[in-house]
Amino acid sequence: MKWKTNCEEAYEKIVPYLRTAIVKKLAEEGLSIRSATSLVGVSITSYEKHVNDERVEKILKDEELNDMVTSLSSRLRTGDRVESVTFCLLCSKSRKIFGLEPCLDL
């Protein structure tokens, strides 16, 4: 078995769905898909590939995660600074709903 860090595991199993959830939220707030994907750093193709995945809905249906995604998307939309740790906290909390060990002590 190949050893992976929690971040490497999340990059494959969680991050694409978190980024898609953020783009989806930005689009709901009025940004075009093109602008939202550019702001989040994903391609439109990647967004379209993941947008209807149940994992995105699972993230958005969780009240705490939805609040975190909403807050993050609002900060991105208004140009406020977003610290890296903000996404780390969101990712760590998301790990729980996907049956993975959280990587931060929250």
PDB file of N, CA and C in Angstrom:
ATOM      1  N   MET A   1       0.835  -1.174   0.000  1.00  0.00           N
ATOM      2  CA  MET A   1       0.000   0.000   0.000  1.00  0.00           C
ATOM      3  C   MET A   1       0.888   1.248   0.000  1.00  0.00           C
ATOM      4  N   LYS A   2       0.559   2.200  -0.861  1.00  0.00           N
ATOM      5  CA  LYS A   2       1.318   3.438  -0.959  1.00  0.00           C
ATOM      6  C   LYS A   2       0.888   4.403   0.141  1.00  0.00           C
ATOM      7  N   TRP A   3       1.856   4.979   0.821  1.00  0.00           N
ATOM      8  CA  TRP A   3       1.576   5.941   1.875  1.00  0.00           C
ATOM      9  C   TRP A   3       1.176   7.275   1.257  1.00  0.00           C
ATOM     10  N   LYS A   4       0.111   7.877   1.795  1.00  0.00           N
ATOM     11  CA  LYS A   4      -0.350   9.189   1.348  1.00  0.00           C
ATOM     12  C   LYS A   4      -0.657  10.044   2.559  1.00  0.00           C
ATOM     13  N   THR A   5      -0.403  11.321   2.426  1.00  0.00           N
ATOM     14  CA  THR A   5      -0.798  12.241   3.489  1.00  0.00           C
ATOM     15  C   THR A   5      -2.304  12.485   3.385  1.00  0.00           C
ATOM     16  N   ASN A   6      -2.877  13.021   4.445  1.00  0.00           N
ATOM     17  CA  ASN A   6      -4.305  13.347   4.420  1.00  0.00           C
ATOM     18  C   ASN A   6      -4.624  14.338   3.309  1.00  0.00           C
ATOM     19  N   CYS A   7      -3.717  15.272   3.071  1.00  0.00           N
ATOM     20  CA  CYS A   7      -3.940  16.267   2.019  1.00  0.00           C
ATOM     21  C   CYS A   7      -3.931  15.625   0.628  1.00  0.00           C
ATOM     22  N   GLU A   8      -3.034  14.667   0.410  1.00  0.00           N
ATOM     23  CA  GLU A   8      -3.003  13.977  -0.880  1.00  0.00           C
ATOM     24  C   GLU A   8      -4.291  13.191  -1.100  1.00  0.00           C
ATOM     25  N   GLU A   9      -4.739  12.523  -0.074  1.00  0.00           N
ATOM     26  CA  GLU A   9      -5.991  11.768  -0.151  1.00  0.00           C
ATOM     27  C   GLU A   9      -7.163  12.713  -0.434  1.00  0.00           C
ATOM     28  N   ALA A  10      -7.199  13.835   0.256  1.00  0.00           N
ATOM     29  CA  ALA A  10      -8.280  14.809   0.076  1.00  0.00           C
ATOM     30  C   ALA A  10      -8.249  15.415  -1.319  1.00  0.00           C
ATOM     31  N   TYR A  11      -7.049  15.647  -1.853  1.00  0.00           N
ATOM     32  CA  TYR A  11      -6.920  16.243  -3.177  1.00  0.00           C
ATOM     33  C   TYR A  11      -7.625  15.396  -4.232  1.00  0.00           C
ATOM     34  N   GLU A  12      -7.611  14.090  -4.049  1.00  0.00           N
ATOM     35  CA  GLU A  12      -8.261  13.177  -4.985  1.00  0.00           C
ATOM     36  C   GLU A  12      -9.740  12.978  -4.672  1.00  0.00           C
ATOM     37  N   LYS A  13     -10.077  12.873  -3.386  1.00  0.00           N
ATOM     38  CA  LYS A  13     -11.417  12.428  -2.994  1.00  0.00           C
ATOM     39  C   LYS A  13     -12.368  13.526  -2.545  1.00  0.00           C
ATOM     40  N   ILE A  14     -11.861  14.703  -2.198  1.00  0.00           N
ATOM     41  CA  ILE A  14     -12.725  15.734  -1.613  1.00  0.00           C
ATOM     42  C   ILE A  14     -12.622  17.078  -2.320  1.00  0.00           C
ATOM     43  N   VAL A  15     -11.411  17.532  -2.579  1.00  0.00           N
ATOM     44  CA  VAL A  15     -11.197  18.887  -3.092  1.00  0.00           C
ATOM     45  C   VAL A  15     -11.979  19.185  -4.372  1.00  0.00           C
ATOM     46  N   PRO A  16     -12.037  18.288  -5.358  1.00  0.00           N
ATOM     47  CA  PRO A  16     -12.813  18.623  -6.558  1.00  0.00           C
ATOM     48  C   PRO A  16     -14.285  18.923  -6.255  1.00  0.00           C
ATOM     49  N   TYR A  17     -14.837  18.225  -5.287  1.00  0.00           N
ATOM     50  CA  TYR A  17     -16.252  18.413  -4.939  1.00  0.00           C
ATOM     51  C   TYR A  17     -16.453  19.673  -4.104  1.00  0.00           C
ATOM     52  N   LEU A  18     -15.479  20.009  -3.273  1.00  0.00           N
ATOM     53  CA  LEU A  18     -15.549  21.264  -2.519  1.00  0.00           C
ATOM     54  C   LEU A  18     -15.459  22.451  -3.472  1.00  0.00           C
ATOM     55  N   ARG A  19     -14.531  22.394  -4.396  1.00  0.00           N
ATOM     56  CA  ARG A  19     -14.384  23.490  -5.360  1.00  0.00           C
ATOM     57  C   ARG A  19     -15.652  23.633  -6.203  1.00  0.00           C
ATOM     58  N   THR A  20     -16.231  22.521  -6.594  1.00  0.00           N
ATOM     59  CA  THR A  20     -17.470  22.565  -7.370  1.00  0.00           C
ATOM     60  C   THR A  20     -18.600  23.159  -6.548  1.00  0.00           C
ATOM     61  N   ALA A  21     -18.685  22.791  -5.279  1.00  0.00           N
ATOM     62  CA  ALA A  21     -19.721  23.352  -4.398  1.00  0.00           C
ATOM     63  C   ALA A  21     -19.549  24.864  -4.269  1.00  0.00           C
ATOM     64  N   ILE A  22     -18.321  25.330  -4.191  1.00  0.00           N
ATOM     65  CA  ILE A  22     -18.060  26.769  -4.094  1.00  0.00           C
ATOM     66  C   ILE A  22     -18.473  27.468  -5.388  1.00  0.00           C
ATOM     67  N   VAL A  23     -18.127  26.887  -6.527  1.00  0.00           N
ATOM     68  CA  VAL A  23     -18.536  27.468  -7.815  1.00  0.00           C
ATOM     69  C   VAL A  23     -20.057  27.512  -7.908  1.00  0.00           C
ATOM     70  N   LYS A  24     -20.693  26.433  -7.511  1.00  0.00           N
ATOM     71  CA  LYS A  24     -22.157  26.367  -7.552  1.00  0.00           C
ATOM     72  C   LYS A  24     -22.761  27.483  -6.692  1.00  0.00           C
ATOM     73  N   LYS A  25     -22.214  27.692  -5.519  1.00  0.00           N
ATOM     74  CA  LYS A  25     -22.698  28.743  -4.619  1.00  0.00           C
ATOM     75  C   LYS A  25     -22.466  30.124  -5.245  1.00  0.00           C
ATOM     76  N   LEU A  26     -21.311  30.340  -5.844  1.00  0.00           N
ATOM     77  CA  LEU A  26     -21.025  31.616  -6.504  1.00  0.00           C
ATOM     78  C   LEU A  26     -22.008  31.875  -7.645  1.00  0.00           C
ATOM     79  N   ALA A  27     -22.337  30.821  -8.384  1.00  0.00           N
ATOM     80  CA  ALA A  27     -23.307  30.963  -9.476  1.00  0.00           C
ATOM     81  C   ALA A  27     -24.686  31.319  -8.925  1.00  0.00           C
ATOM     82  N   GLU A  28     -25.047  30.720  -7.796  1.00  0.00           N
ATOM     83  CA  GLU A  28     -26.327  31.053  -7.158  1.00  0.00           C
ATOM     84  C   GLU A  28     -26.342  32.506  -6.696  1.00  0.00           C
ATOM     85  N   GLU A  29     -25.166  33.043  -6.378  1.00  0.00           N
ATOM     86  CA  GLU A  29     -25.045  34.432  -5.934  1.00  0.00           C
ATOM     87  C   GLU A  29     -24.987  35.406  -7.109  1.00  0.00           C
ATOM     88  N   GLY A  30     -25.049  34.881  -8.342  1.00  0.00           N
ATOM     89  CA  GLY A  30     -25.133  35.751  -9.509  1.00  0.00           C
ATOM     90  C   GLY A  30     -23.926  35.792 -10.418  1.00  0.00           C
ATOM     91  N   LEU A  31     -22.830  35.144 -10.060  1.00  0.00           N
ATOM     92  CA  LEU A  31     -21.670  35.119 -10.946  1.00  0.00           C
ATOM     93  C   LEU A  31     -21.920  34.148 -12.093  1.00  0.00           C
ATOM     94  N   SER A  32     -21.361  34.438 -13.242  1.00  0.00           N
ATOM     95  CA  SER A  32     -21.441  33.493 -14.354  1.00  0.00           C
ATOM     96  C   SER A  32     -20.569  32.285 -14.014  1.00  0.00           C
ATOM     97  N   ILE A  33     -20.867  31.174 -14.638  1.00  0.00           N
ATOM     98  CA  ILE A  33     -20.060  29.963 -14.413  1.00  0.00           C
ATOM     99  C   ILE A  33     -18.610  30.238 -14.796  1.00  0.00           C
ATOM    100  N   ARG A  34     -18.414  30.940 -15.897  1.00  0.00           N
ATOM    101  CA  ARG A  34     -17.051  31.252 -16.346  1.00  0.00           C
ATOM    102  C   ARG A  34     -16.303  32.059 -15.280  1.00  0.00           C
ATOM    103  N   SER A  35     -16.942  33.084 -14.746  1.00  0.00           N
ATOM    104  CA  SER A  35     -16.299  33.911 -13.712  1.00  0.00           C
ATOM    105  C   SER A  35     -16.054  33.111 -12.435  1.00  0.00           C
ATOM    106  N   ALA A  36     -17.041  32.311 -12.051  1.00  0.00           N
ATOM    107  CA  ALA A  36     -16.933  31.528 -10.815  1.00  0.00           C
ATOM    108  C   ALA A  36     -15.825  30.485 -10.911  1.00  0.00           C
ATOM    109  N   THR A  37     -15.760  29.772 -12.030  1.00  0.00           N
ATOM    110  CA  THR A  37     -14.714  28.753 -12.173  1.00  0.00           C
ATOM    111  C   THR A  37     -13.337  29.401 -12.215  1.00  0.00           C
ATOM    112  N   SER A  38     -13.237  30.552 -12.854  1.00  0.00           N
ATOM    113  CA  SER A  38     -11.967  31.274 -12.907  1.00  0.00           C
ATOM    114  C   SER A  38     -11.537  31.717 -11.508  1.00  0.00           C
ATOM    115  N   LEU A  39     -12.478  32.221 -10.738  1.00  0.00           N
ATOM    116  CA  LEU A  39     -12.197  32.691  -9.381  1.00  0.00           C
ATOM    117  C   LEU A  39     -11.728  31.557  -8.469  1.00  0.00           C
ATOM    118  N   VAL A  40     -12.340  30.379  -8.640  1.00  0.00           N
ATOM    119  CA  VAL A  40     -12.030  29.229  -7.784  1.00  0.00           C
ATOM    120  C   VAL A  40     -10.820  28.449  -8.305  1.00  0.00           C
ATOM    121  N   GLY A  41     -10.507  28.618  -9.586  1.00  0.00           N
ATOM    122  CA  GLY A  41      -9.342  27.944 -10.148  1.00  0.00           C
ATOM    123  C   GLY A  41      -9.621  26.553 -10.673  1.00  0.00           C
ATOM    124  N   VAL A  42     -10.828  26.359 -11.211  1.00  0.00           N
ATOM    125  CA  VAL A  42     -11.160  25.084 -11.854  1.00  0.00           C
ATOM    126  C   VAL A  42     -11.633  25.367 -13.272  1.00  0.00           C
ATOM    127  N   SER A  43     -11.518  24.381 -14.123  1.00  0.00           N
ATOM    128  CA  SER A  43     -12.003  24.551 -15.487  1.00  0.00           C
ATOM    129  C   SER A  43     -13.517  24.354 -15.525  1.00  0.00           C
ATOM    130  N   ILE A  44     -14.122  24.907 -16.538  1.00  0.00           N
ATOM    131  CA  ILE A  44     -15.563  24.710 -16.722  1.00  0.00           C
ATOM    132  C   ILE A  44     -15.844  23.223 -16.919  1.00  0.00           C
ATOM    133  N   THR A  45     -14.961  22.535 -17.628  1.00  0.00           N
ATOM    134  CA  THR A  45     -15.125  21.096 -17.860  1.00  0.00           C
ATOM    135  C   THR A  45     -15.125  20.330 -16.542  1.00  0.00           C
ATOM    136  N   SER A  46     -14.208  20.668 -15.653  1.00  0.00           N
ATOM    137  CA  SER A  46     -14.159  20.008 -14.344  1.00  0.00           C
ATOM    138  C   SER A  46     -15.428  20.291 -13.553  1.00  0.00           C
ATOM    139  N   TYR A  47     -15.874  21.541 -13.572  1.00  0.00           N
ATOM    140  CA  TYR A  47     -17.119  21.908 -12.883  1.00  0.00           C
ATOM    141  C   TYR A  47     -18.280  21.077 -13.422  1.00  0.00           C
ATOM    142  N   GLU A  48     -18.415  21.026 -14.746  1.00  0.00           N
ATOM    143  CA  GLU A  48     -19.521  20.278 -15.354  1.00  0.00           C
ATOM    144  C   GLU A  48     -19.439  18.790 -15.039  1.00  0.00           C
ATOM    145  N   LYS A  49     -18.230  18.276 -14.922  1.00  0.00           N
ATOM    146  CA  LYS A  49     -18.033  16.857 -14.596  1.00  0.00           C
ATOM    147  C   LYS A  49     -18.536  16.529 -13.194  1.00  0.00           C
ATOM    148  N   HIS A  50     -18.375  17.468 -12.244  1.00  0.00           N
ATOM    149  CA  HIS A  50     -18.691  17.193 -10.846  1.00  0.00           C
ATOM    150  C   HIS A  50     -19.999  17.785 -10.337  1.00  0.00           C
ATOM    151  N   VAL A  51     -20.571  18.758 -11.036  1.00  0.00           N
ATOM    152  CA  VAL A  51     -21.682  19.540 -10.481  1.00  0.00           C
ATOM    153  C   VAL A  51     -22.892  18.699 -10.079  1.00  0.00           C
ATOM    154  N   ASN A  52     -23.178  17.642 -10.795  1.00  0.00           N
ATOM    155  CA  ASN A  52     -24.348  16.819 -10.473  1.00  0.00           C
ATOM    156  C   ASN A  52     -24.007  15.591  -9.637  1.00  0.00           C
ATOM    157  N   ASP A  53     -22.788  15.515  -9.167  1.00  0.00           N
ATOM    158  CA  ASP A  53     -22.360  14.382  -8.352  1.00  0.00           C
ATOM    159  C   ASP A  53     -23.001  14.466  -6.971  1.00  0.00           C
ATOM    160  N   GLU A  54     -23.396  13.336  -6.449  1.00  0.00           N
ATOM    161  CA  GLU A  54     -24.046  13.300  -5.131  1.00  0.00           C
ATOM    162  C   GLU A  54     -23.138  13.827  -4.021  1.00  0.00           C
ATOM    163  N   ARG A  55     -21.828  13.767  -4.228  1.00  0.00           N
ATOM    164  CA  ARG A  55     -20.911  14.265  -3.194  1.00  0.00           C
ATOM    165  C   ARG A  55     -21.005  15.786  -3.027  1.00  0.00           C
ATOM    166  N   VAL A  56     -21.272  16.493  -4.123  1.00  0.00           N
ATOM    167  CA  VAL A  56     -21.463  17.947  -4.030  1.00  0.00           C
ATOM    168  C   VAL A  56     -22.730  18.228  -3.229  1.00  0.00           C
ATOM    169  N   GLU A  57     -23.787  17.502  -3.531  1.00  0.00           N
ATOM    170  CA  GLU A  57     -25.045  17.683  -2.793  1.00  0.00           C
ATOM    171  C   GLU A  57     -24.885  17.316  -1.325  1.00  0.00           C
ATOM    172  N   LYS A  58     -24.105  16.285  -1.069  1.00  0.00           N
ATOM    173  CA  LYS A  58     -23.857  15.866   0.316  1.00  0.00           C
ATOM    174  C   LYS A  58     -23.177  16.995   1.100  1.00  0.00           C
ATOM    175  N   ILE A  59     -22.240  17.659   0.465  1.00  0.00           N
ATOM    176  CA  ILE A  59     -21.558  18.794   1.095  1.00  0.00           C
ATOM    177  C   ILE A  59     -22.549  19.916   1.368  1.00  0.00           C
ATOM    178  N   LEU A  60     -23.355  20.246   0.368  1.00  0.00           N
ATOM    179  CA  LEU A  60     -24.272  21.378   0.495  1.00  0.00           C
ATOM    180  C   LEU A  60     -25.466  21.085   1.397  1.00  0.00           C
ATOM    181  N   LYS A  61     -25.785  19.819   1.596  1.00  0.00           N
ATOM    182  CA  LYS A  61     -26.900  19.468   2.488  1.00  0.00           C
ATOM    183  C   LYS A  61     -26.490  19.466   3.954  1.00  0.00           C
ATOM    184  N   ASP A  62     -25.204  19.362   4.218  1.00  0.00           N
ATOM    185  CA  ASP A  62     -24.712  19.420   5.592  1.00  0.00           C
ATOM    186  C   ASP A  62     -24.728  20.887   6.024  1.00  0.00           C
ATOM    187  N   GLU A  63     -25.471  21.194   7.070  1.00  0.00           N
ATOM    188  CA  GLU A  63     -25.678  22.588   7.479  1.00  0.00           C
ATOM    189  C   GLU A  63     -24.368  23.329   7.755  1.00  0.00           C
ATOM    190  N   GLU A  64     -23.493  22.698   8.515  1.00  0.00           N
ATOM    191  CA  GLU A  64     -22.230  23.352   8.863  1.00  0.00           C
ATOM    192  C   GLU A  64     -21.357  23.573   7.632  1.00  0.00           C
ATOM    193  N   LEU A  65     -21.246  22.548   6.788  1.00  0.00           N
ATOM    194  CA  LEU A  65     -20.429  22.678   5.581  1.00  0.00           C
ATOM    195  C   LEU A  65     -21.026  23.705   4.629  1.00  0.00           C
ATOM    196  N   ASN A  66     -22.351  23.698   4.488  1.00  0.00           N
ATOM    197  CA  ASN A  66     -23.013  24.665   3.620  1.00  0.00           C
ATOM    198  C   ASN A  66     -22.729  26.089   4.096  1.00  0.00           C
ATOM    199  N   ASP A  67     -22.794  26.306   5.403  1.00  0.00           N
ATOM    200  CA  ASP A  67     -22.484  27.632   5.953  1.00  0.00           C
ATOM    201  C   ASP A  67     -21.037  28.028   5.642  1.00  0.00           C
ATOM    202  N   MET A  68     -20.128  27.069   5.765  1.00  0.00           N
ATOM    203  CA  MET A  68     -18.718  27.353   5.487  1.00  0.00           C
ATOM    204  C   MET A  68     -18.498  27.660   4.006  1.00  0.00           C
ATOM    205  N   VAL A  69     -19.154  26.892   3.132  1.00  0.00           N
ATOM    206  CA  VAL A  69     -19.053  27.125   1.686  1.00  0.00           C
ATOM    207  C   VAL A  69     -19.638  28.492   1.339  1.00  0.00           C
ATOM    208  N   THR A  70     -20.783  28.820   1.931  1.00  0.00           N
ATOM    209  CA  THR A  70     -21.421  30.118   1.685  1.00  0.00           C
ATOM    210  C   THR A  70     -20.508  31.262   2.113  1.00  0.00           C
ATOM    211  N   SER A  71     -19.929  31.138   3.290  1.00  0.00           N
ATOM    212  CA  SER A  71     -19.026  32.174   3.798  1.00  0.00           C
ATOM    213  C   SER A  71     -17.803  32.329   2.898  1.00  0.00           C
ATOM    214  N   LEU A  72     -17.223  31.214   2.513  1.00  0.00           N
ATOM    215  CA  LEU A  72     -16.038  31.243   1.661  1.00  0.00           C
ATOM    216  C   LEU A  72     -16.364  31.842   0.297  1.00  0.00           C
ATOM    217  N   SER A  73     -17.482  31.440  -0.288  1.00  0.00           N
ATOM    218  CA  SER A  73     -17.852  31.963  -1.604  1.00  0.00           C
ATOM    219  C   SER A  73     -18.138  33.462  -1.537  1.00  0.00           C
ATOM    220  N   SER A  74     -18.758  33.910  -0.466  1.00  0.00           N
ATOM    221  CA  SER A  74     -19.025  35.348  -0.306  1.00  0.00           C
ATOM    222  C   SER A  74     -17.729  36.144  -0.217  1.00  0.00           C
ATOM    223  N   ARG A  75     -16.774  35.611   0.513  1.00  0.00           N
ATOM    224  CA  ARG A  75     -15.478  36.290   0.644  1.00  0.00           C
ATOM    225  C   ARG A  75     -14.742  36.323  -0.690  1.00  0.00           C
ATOM    226  N   LEU A  76     -14.816  35.239  -1.440  1.00  0.00           N
ATOM    227  CA  LEU A  76     -14.187  35.221  -2.760  1.00  0.00           C
ATOM    228  C   LEU A  76     -14.855  36.237  -3.685  1.00  0.00           C
ATOM    229  N   ARG A  77     -16.178  36.256  -3.658  1.00  0.00           N
ATOM    230  CA  ARG A  77     -16.946  37.142  -4.543  1.00  0.00           C
ATOM    231  C   ARG A  77     -16.638  38.607  -4.270  1.00  0.00           C
ATOM    232  N   THR A  78     -16.489  38.968  -3.009  1.00  0.00           N
ATOM    233  CA  THR A  78     -16.250  40.367  -2.654  1.00  0.00           C
ATOM    234  C   THR A  78     -14.771  40.743  -2.660  1.00  0.00           C
ATOM    235  N   GLY A  79     -13.913  39.772  -2.925  1.00  0.00           N
ATOM    236  CA  GLY A  79     -12.485  40.056  -3.001  1.00  0.00           C
ATOM    237  C   GLY A  79     -11.783  40.103  -1.661  1.00  0.00           C
ATOM    238  N   ASP A  80     -12.477  39.661  -0.612  1.00  0.00           N
ATOM    239  CA  ASP A  80     -11.839  39.603   0.706  1.00  0.00           C
ATOM    240  C   ASP A  80     -10.738  38.547   0.693  1.00  0.00           C
ATOM    241  N   ARG A  81      -9.759  38.746   1.527  1.00  0.00           N
ATOM    242  CA  ARG A  81      -8.666  37.778   1.634  1.00  0.00           C
ATOM    243  C   ARG A  81      -9.187  36.486   2.258  1.00  0.00           C
ATOM    244  N   VAL A  82      -8.786  35.384   1.674  1.00  0.00           N
ATOM    245  CA  VAL A  82      -9.152  34.070   2.198  1.00  0.00           C
ATOM    246  C   VAL A  82      -7.859  33.355   2.575  1.00  0.00           C
ATOM    247  N   GLU A  83      -7.707  33.077   3.846  1.00  0.00           N
ATOM    248  CA  GLU A  83      -6.518  32.370   4.335  1.00  0.00           C
ATOM    249  C   GLU A  83      -6.589  30.896   3.924  1.00  0.00           C
ATOM    250  N   SER A  84      -5.450  30.299   3.672  1.00  0.00           N
ATOM    251  CA  SER A  84      -5.393  28.878   3.297  1.00  0.00           C
ATOM    252  C   SER A  84      -6.054  27.992   4.338  1.00  0.00           C
ATOM    253  N   VAL A  85      -5.883  28.343   5.596  1.00  0.00           N
ATOM    254  CA  VAL A  85      -6.429  27.523   6.677  1.00  0.00           C
ATOM    255  C   VAL A  85      -7.961  27.452   6.602  1.00  0.00           C
ATOM    256  N   THR A  86      -8.593  28.459   6.008  1.00  0.00           N
ATOM    257  CA  THR A  86     -10.051  28.440   5.852  1.00  0.00           C
ATOM    258  C   THR A  86     -10.474  27.228   5.031  1.00  0.00           C
ATOM    259  N   PHE A  87      -9.761  26.997   3.924  1.00  0.00           N
ATOM    260  CA  PHE A  87     -10.078  25.844   3.085  1.00  0.00           C
ATOM    261  C   PHE A  87      -9.682  24.551   3.788  1.00  0.00           C
ATOM    262  N   CYS A  88      -8.592  24.570   4.523  1.00  0.00           N
ATOM    263  CA  CYS A  88      -8.160  23.383   5.276  1.00  0.00           C
ATOM    264  C   CYS A  88      -9.225  22.954   6.282  1.00  0.00           C
ATOM    265  N   LEU A  89      -9.806  23.916   6.976  1.00  0.00           N
ATOM    266  CA  LEU A  89     -10.873  23.603   7.935  1.00  0.00           C
ATOM    267  C   LEU A  89     -12.085  23.015   7.227  1.00  0.00           C
ATOM    268  N   LEU A  90     -12.461  23.603   6.107  1.00  0.00           N
ATOM    269  CA  LEU A  90     -13.589  23.095   5.326  1.00  0.00           C
ATOM    270  C   LEU A  90     -13.311  21.672   4.850  1.00  0.00           C
ATOM    271  N   CYS A  91     -12.129  21.445   4.353  1.00  0.00           N
ATOM    272  CA  CYS A  91     -11.747  20.120   3.867  1.00  0.00           C
ATOM    273  C   CYS A  91     -11.751  19.098   5.000  1.00  0.00           C
ATOM    274  N   SER A  92     -11.166  19.458   6.123  1.00  0.00           N
ATOM    275  CA  SER A  92     -11.102  18.537   7.258  1.00  0.00           C
ATOM    276  C   SER A  92     -12.496  18.157   7.747  1.00  0.00           C
ATOM    277  N   LYS A  93     -13.375  19.144   7.842  1.00  0.00           N
ATOM    278  CA  LYS A  93     -14.752  18.847   8.273  1.00  0.00           C
ATOM    279  C   LYS A  93     -15.473  17.993   7.229  1.00  0.00           C
ATOM    280  N   SER A  94     -15.171  18.202   5.954  1.00  0.00           N
ATOM    281  CA  SER A  94     -15.792  17.427   4.880  1.00  0.00           C
ATOM    282  C   SER A  94     -15.372  15.965   4.919  1.00  0.00           C
ATOM    283  N   ARG A  95     -14.172  15.699   5.378  1.00  0.00           N
ATOM    284  CA  ARG A  95     -13.670  14.328   5.437  1.00  0.00           C
ATOM    285  C   ARG A  95     -14.618  13.438   6.232  1.00  0.00           C
ATOM    286  N   LYS A  96     -15.213  13.988   7.280  1.00  0.00           N
ATOM    287  CA  LYS A  96     -16.105  13.196   8.137  1.00  0.00           C
ATOM    288  C   LYS A  96     -17.302  12.654   7.365  1.00  0.00           C
ATOM    289  N   ILE A  97     -17.911  13.484   6.516  1.00  0.00           N
ATOM    290  CA  ILE A  97     -19.109  13.019   5.803  1.00  0.00           C
ATOM    291  C   ILE A  97     -18.775  12.011   4.711  1.00  0.00           C
ATOM    292  N   PHE A  98     -17.498  11.917   4.359  1.00  0.00           N
ATOM    293  CA  PHE A  98     -17.068  10.929   3.374  1.00  0.00           C
ATOM    294  C   PHE A  98     -16.413   9.713   4.025  1.00  0.00           C
ATOM    295  N   GLY A  99     -16.530   9.639   5.355  1.00  0.00           N
ATOM    296  CA  GLY A  99     -16.020   8.475   6.070  1.00  0.00           C
ATOM    297  C   GLY A  99     -14.510   8.444   6.216  1.00  0.00           C
ATOM    298  N   LEU A 100     -13.880   9.600   6.112  1.00  0.00           N
ATOM    299  CA  LEU A 100     -12.431   9.680   6.265  1.00  0.00           C
ATOM    300  C   LEU A 100     -12.100  10.352   7.593  1.00  0.00           C
ATOM    301  N   GLU A 101     -10.960  10.004   8.145  1.00  0.00           N
ATOM    302  CA  GLU A 101     -10.518  10.616   9.401  1.00  0.00           C
ATOM    303  C   GLU A 101     -10.246  12.097   9.168  1.00  0.00           C
ATOM    304  N   PRO A 102     -10.731  12.962  10.064  1.00  0.00           N
ATOM    305  CA  PRO A 102     -10.372  14.378   9.928  1.00  0.00           C
ATOM    306  C   PRO A 102      -8.878  14.549  10.160  1.00  0.00           C
ATOM    307  N   CYS A 103      -8.276  15.475   9.463  1.00  0.00           N
ATOM    308  CA  CYS A 103      -6.826  15.642   9.607  1.00  0.00           C
ATOM    309  C   CYS A 103      -6.460  16.719  10.610  1.00  0.00           C
ATOM    310  N   LEU A 104      -7.425  17.529  11.007  1.00  0.00           N
ATOM    311  CA  LEU A 104      -7.182  18.560  12.012  1.00  0.00           C
ATOM    312  C   LEU A 104      -7.995  18.245  13.250  1.00  0.00           C
ATOM    313  N   ASP A 105      -7.475  18.594  14.377  1.00  0.00           N
ATOM    314  CA  ASP A 105      -8.188  18.397  15.635  1.00  0.00           C
ATOM    315  C   ASP A 105      -9.205  19.522  15.801  1.00  0.00           C
ATOM    316  N   LEU A 106     -10.457  19.243  15.439  1.00  0.00           N
ATOM    317  CA  LEU A 106     -11.476  20.302  15.478  1.00  0.00           C
ATOM    318  C   LEU A 106     -12.448  20.093  16.599  1.00  0.00           C
TER     319      LEU A 106
END
